[in-house]
Short mmCIF file of C-alpha atoms in Angstrom, two decimals:
data_model
loop_
_atom_site.label_atom_id
_atom_site.label_comp_id
_atom_site.label_asym_id
_atom_site.label_seq_id
_atom_site.Cartn_x
_atom_site.Cartn_y
_atom_site.Cartn_z
CA MET J 810 39.05 -72.15 43.76
CA THR J 811 39.57 -71.45 47.46
CA SER J 812 41.87 -73.82 49.29
CA ALA J 813 41.12 -75.14 52.75
CA GLY J 814 41.59 -72.55 55.47
CA GLU J 815 41.33 -69.60 53.08
CA ARG J 816 38.45 -67.16 53.41
CA ALA J 817 36.52 -66.57 50.22
CA LYS J 818 36.40 -62.96 49.07
CA PRO J 819 32.94 -61.39 49.34
CA PRO J 820 31.29 -60.56 46.02
CA PRO J 821 31.83 -56.95 44.93
CA LYS J 822 29.10 -54.54 45.92
CA SER J 823 26.84 -53.34 43.14
CA GLN J 824 27.60 -49.80 42.07
CA VAL J 825 25.05 -47.09 41.52
CA VAL J 826 25.24 -45.94 37.90
CA ILE J 827 23.91 -42.58 36.65
CA GLU J 828 22.80 -42.61 33.04
CA SER J 829 20.52 -40.81 30.61
CA LEU J 830 17.66 -42.73 29.03
CA ASP J 831 16.45 -41.99 25.51
CA ASP J 832 14.09 -44.95 25.14
CA ASP J 833 10.84 -45.45 27.04
CA ARG J 834 10.57 -49.05 25.82
CA THR J 835 13.01 -50.49 28.35
CA ALA J 836 12.48 -52.29 31.65
CA LEU J 837 14.62 -49.69 33.44
CA TYR J 838 12.43 -46.85 32.18
CA LEU J 839 9.29 -48.64 33.36
CA ASP J 840 10.86 -49.24 36.76
CA SER J 841 11.80 -45.54 37.01
CA VAL J 842 8.22 -44.53 36.16
CA GLY J 843 7.04 -46.73 39.02
CA LEU J 844 9.42 -44.85 41.32
CA TYR J 845 8.12 -41.53 39.97
CA ASN J 846 4.52 -42.57 40.67
CA ARG J 847 5.40 -43.59 44.23
CA MET J 848 7.35 -40.44 45.02
CA PHE J 849 4.97 -37.76 43.75
CA PRO J 850 1.26 -37.30 44.58
CA ASP J 851 -1.33 -37.13 41.79
CA SER J 852 -1.48 -33.35 42.14
CA GLU J 853 2.21 -33.03 41.16
CA ARG J 854 2.47 -35.62 38.40
CA SER J 855 2.32 -34.95 34.69
CA ASP J 856 0.19 -36.94 32.24
CA PRO J 857 1.14 -40.67 32.43
CA GLN J 858 2.42 -40.60 28.83
CA TYR J 859 4.21 -37.25 29.12
CA PHE J 860 7.78 -38.57 29.35
CA ALA J 861 7.21 -41.26 26.73
CA HIS J 862 5.93 -38.70 24.22
CA ILE J 863 8.89 -36.37 24.75
CA LEU J 864 11.41 -39.20 24.53
CA GLU J 865 9.83 -40.24 21.23
CA GLU J 866 10.19 -36.66 19.97
CA LYS J 867 13.83 -36.77 21.06
CA ARG J 868 14.48 -40.03 19.20
CA LEU J 869 12.94 -38.53 16.05
CA GLY J 870 15.13 -35.41 16.37
CA VAL J 871 12.24 -32.95 16.37
CA LEU J 872 13.03 -31.28 19.71
CA TYR J 873 16.05 -29.34 18.41
CA PRO J 874 17.14 -26.68 19.34
CA PHE J 875 15.31 -27.56 22.58
CA ASN J 876 16.19 -30.77 24.36
CA PHE J 877 14.91 -33.07 27.10
CA HIS J 878 16.82 -35.30 29.50
CA TYR J 879 15.62 -38.21 31.58
CA VAL J 880 18.40 -39.24 33.97
CA VAL J 881 18.22 -42.37 36.10
CA ALA J 882 20.27 -43.70 39.00
CA ARG J 883 20.29 -47.48 38.87
CA GLU J 884 21.76 -50.44 40.67
CA GLU J 885 21.84 -53.17 38.06
CA ASP J 886 18.29 -53.04 36.62
CA THR J 887 16.60 -51.31 39.56
CA ALA J 888 15.88 -47.57 39.43
CA LEU J 889 16.94 -45.81 42.64
CA GLY J 890 16.36 -42.23 41.49
CA LEU J 891 15.53 -40.02 38.55
CA ALA J 892 15.85 -36.44 37.40
CA THR J 893 14.22 -34.75 34.41
CA GLY J 894 14.90 -31.48 32.66
CA HIS J 895 14.45 -29.40 29.53
CA TYR J 896 17.02 -27.27 27.74
CA LEU J 897 15.55 -23.99 26.45
CA ALA J 898 17.86 -22.81 23.67
CA LEU J 899 16.29 -19.39 23.03
CA ILE J 900 17.40 -18.18 26.45
CA ASN J 901 20.19 -20.71 27.11
CA LEU J 902 18.73 -22.02 30.37
CA GLY J 903 18.09 -25.53 31.64
CA PHE J 904 14.79 -26.18 33.42
CA ILE J 905 14.93 -28.80 36.18
CA GLY J 906 11.62 -30.60 36.44
CA TYR J 907 11.52 -33.62 38.77
CA LEU J 908 14.15 -35.01 41.12
CA ALA J 909 13.43 -38.09 43.21
CA VAL J 910 15.45 -40.67 45.14
CA ASP J 911 14.06 -43.86 46.66
CA PRO J 912 13.87 -43.13 50.42
CA SER J 913 15.19 -46.62 51.20
CA VAL J 914 18.55 -45.68 49.68
CA LYS J 915 20.99 -44.35 52.25
CA GLY J 916 24.10 -42.36 51.40
CA GLY J 917 25.81 -42.15 48.05
CA ARG J 918 24.69 -38.56 47.38
CA ILE J 919 22.46 -39.89 44.62
CA GLY J 920 20.31 -36.78 44.45
CA SER J 921 23.36 -34.55 44.01
CA ARG J 922 24.80 -36.86 41.36
CA LEU J 923 21.54 -36.88 39.42
CA ARG J 924 21.33 -33.11 39.47
CA HIS J 925 25.00 -32.74 38.48
CA ARG J 926 24.50 -35.08 35.50
CA LEU J 927 21.45 -33.11 34.41
CA VAL J 928 23.40 -29.83 34.53
CA GLU J 929 26.23 -31.39 32.51
CA GLU J 930 23.70 -32.45 29.87
CA PHE J 931 22.42 -28.87 29.73
CA ARG J 932 25.97 -27.56 29.29
CA ARG J 933 26.49 -29.89 26.34
CA ASP J 934 23.21 -28.64 24.88
CA ALA J 935 24.38 -25.03 25.27
CA ARG J 936 27.64 -25.68 23.44
CA ALA J 937 25.81 -27.55 20.68
CA ALA J 938 23.52 -24.52 20.30
CA GLY J 939 26.53 -22.25 19.78
CA TYR J 940 26.92 -20.78 23.26
CA LYS J 941 30.22 -20.74 25.12
CA ASP J 942 28.54 -22.22 28.21
CA LEU J 943 25.17 -22.64 29.87
CA LEU J 944 23.80 -19.41 31.36
CA GLY J 945 22.11 -21.15 34.27
CA VAL J 946 19.44 -23.54 35.46
CA ILE J 947 15.93 -22.66 36.60
CA GLY J 948 13.37 -24.42 38.71
CA GLU J 949 10.06 -24.03 40.52
CA VAL J 950 9.83 -24.31 44.31
CA GLU J 951 7.57 -23.13 47.09
CA GLU J 952 8.80 -19.83 48.47
CA LYS J 953 9.39 -21.23 51.97
CA ASN J 954 11.27 -24.32 50.79
CA PRO J 955 14.67 -24.49 52.61
CA TRP J 956 16.23 -25.84 49.39
CA LEU J 957 15.77 -22.40 47.82
CA ARG J 958 17.74 -20.77 50.66
CA HIS J 959 20.51 -23.32 50.16
CA LEU J 960 20.75 -22.42 46.47
CA ILE J 961 20.84 -18.71 47.29
CA ARG J 962 23.53 -19.03 49.98
CA GLN J 963 25.73 -21.67 48.37
CA ARG J 964 25.27 -21.26 44.62
CA GLY J 965 24.42 -17.63 43.98
CA ALA J 966 20.84 -18.35 42.93
CA PHE J 967 18.01 -15.83 43.17
CA ALA J 968 14.22 -15.89 42.91
CA LEU J 969 12.84 -13.86 40.02
CA ASP J 970 10.93 -10.84 41.28
CA PHE J 971 7.40 -11.39 40.01
CA ASP J 972 4.40 -13.51 40.97
CA TYR J 973 4.98 -16.80 39.17
CA ARG J 974 2.28 -19.45 38.84
CA GLN J 975 2.60 -23.00 37.58
CA PRO J 976 -0.25 -24.33 35.42
CA PRO J 977 -2.37 -27.09 37.01
CA LEU J 978 -0.98 -30.63 36.99
CA GLY J 979 -2.68 -33.96 37.57
CA THR J 980 -5.67 -33.56 39.86
CA GLN J 981 -5.05 -29.83 40.41
CA LEU J 982 -7.82 -27.50 39.26
CA ASP J 983 -6.08 -24.18 39.85
CA ASP J 984 -2.66 -22.81 39.02
CA VAL J 985 -0.06 -23.00 41.78
CA PRO J 986 1.83 -20.02 43.26
CA LEU J 987 5.53 -20.86 43.28
CA VAL J 988 8.90 -19.15 43.01
CA LEU J 989 10.86 -19.35 39.77
CA TYR J 990 14.55 -19.31 40.65
CA VAL J 991 17.71 -18.91 38.55
CA GLU J 992 20.98 -20.62 39.49
CA PRO J 993 23.94 -19.21 37.49
CA ILE J 994 26.33 -21.72 35.96
CA GLY J 995 28.86 -20.09 33.66
CA ARG J 996 29.17 -16.70 35.35
CA PRO J 997 27.40 -14.73 38.14
CA ILE J 998 23.94 -13.38 37.29
CA LYS J 999 21.94 -10.90 39.36
CA ARG J 1000 19.14 -10.07 36.92
CA ILE J 1001 17.64 -11.11 33.59
CA PRO J 1002 16.21 -8.90 30.83
CA ALA J 1003 12.42 -8.75 31.11
CA GLU J 1004 12.19 -9.68 27.41
CA ASN J 1005 13.99 -12.95 28.15
CA VAL J 1006 11.71 -13.66 31.11
CA ARG J 1007 8.71 -13.32 28.79
CA LYS J 1008 10.33 -15.82 26.41
CA LEU J 1009 11.04 -18.05 29.38
CA LEU J 1010 7.43 -18.01 30.56
CA TYR J 1011 6.13 -18.79 27.09
CA ALA J 1012 8.59 -21.67 26.72
CA ILE J 1013 7.63 -23.10 30.13
CA TYR J 1014 3.92 -23.04 29.32
CA ARG J 1015 4.19 -24.16 25.69
CA ARG J 1016 7.25 -26.39 25.51
CA ILE J 1017 7.30 -27.91 29.01
CA TYR J 1018 3.68 -28.00 30.18
CA ARG J 1019 2.26 -28.29 26.65
CA VAL J 1020 -0.43 -25.68 27.24
CA ARG J 1021 -2.43 -25.09 24.06
CA PHE J 1022 -2.49 -21.49 22.86
CA PRO J 1023 -0.48 -20.16 25.84
CA LEU J 1024 -1.14 -16.50 25.03
CA LYS J 1025 -4.85 -17.19 25.55
CA ASN J 1026 -4.14 -18.61 28.99
CA ARG J 1027 -5.34 -16.19 31.67
CA THR J 1028 -2.54 -16.95 34.12
CA LEU J 1029 0.24 -16.56 31.57
CA SER J 1030 -1.36 -13.41 30.18
CA ARG J 1031 -1.48 -11.93 33.68
CA MET J 1032 2.20 -12.70 34.26
CA MET J 1033 3.12 -11.19 30.90
CA LYS J 1034 1.18 -8.06 31.78
CA ASP J 1035 2.98 -7.79 35.12
CA LEU J 1036 6.28 -7.61 33.22
CA GLU J 1037 5.19 -4.72 31.02
CA GLY J 1038 7.26 -1.58 31.48
CA ARG J 1039 10.09 -3.43 33.22
CA LYS J 1040 13.53 -3.68 31.61
CA TRP J 1041 15.16 -6.08 34.06
CA ILE J 1042 13.90 -8.71 36.50
CA GLY J 1043 16.11 -9.06 39.56
CA ALA J 1044 15.92 -10.85 42.90
CA LYS J 1045 12.71 -11.16 44.88
CA ARG J 1046 12.69 -10.47 48.62
CA LEU J 1047 11.73 -13.72 50.36
CA GLY J 1048 10.03 -14.44 53.67
CA HIS J 1049 11.35 -16.84 56.29
CA ALA J 1050 11.98 -20.44 55.33
CA ALA J 1051 9.72 -23.11 56.74
CA HIS J 1052 11.04 -26.25 58.37
CA SER J 1053 10.18 -29.35 56.41
CA GLY J 1054 10.72 -33.04 56.87
CA SER J 1055 13.01 -34.89 54.53
CA HIS J 1056 11.49 -36.57 51.50
CA GLY J 1057 12.81 -38.13 48.33
CA GLY J 1058 10.77 -36.29 45.72
CA VAL J 1059 11.28 -32.69 44.72
CA LYS J 1060 9.29 -30.85 42.07
CA GLU J 1061 11.66 -27.97 41.40
#
């Protein structure tokens, strides 16, 4: 009780909490899906039930030795941001899928915290799979995206030197030319064995995008053919970065 003349203390500010969700049957998950739908256009969104199906597989334990993570930033029961990613055990890499932060949220480095949590989940996956540490994380970006230059300058990342194409999503009819980058985590990396890149491409198409019969897919077959006769895949020479406005959603 506050006595006369004393100023009441203001209520404590709500803190932003970063946590992993394993259950799609919660109000927080549904709120985060609403944020996802607002932040990404139809042409960049996966099937509406995509995350729910993978989280169910995770609960049933059938993803191992692969794994999936759905990380949310929340203030009480409101989702302020989310990040998703897959751990690919055969090549010990984590694939960063979506990263989005509500544009009304100012400060707090929520995007960086979401990404950091996702990478820490991948590192735990790597140790559980018998590796000393995670080899690195990978993602898909447009070649002229300034974020890619930031990763190259600040984190030792590099774009893999071949013509990568993402399979169509949402309302897209054609595959999408993007850059597939690698960001080292445990130790510096400058190149990857071509055999591992082939495994990586197959895992992306089959495990992440759920393409049926990937080896029958024309785009994947063309990429596989481009890798024939190559022992190592190193860094791709990039053009100039484009200037882009700030936005909350990133499809890496």
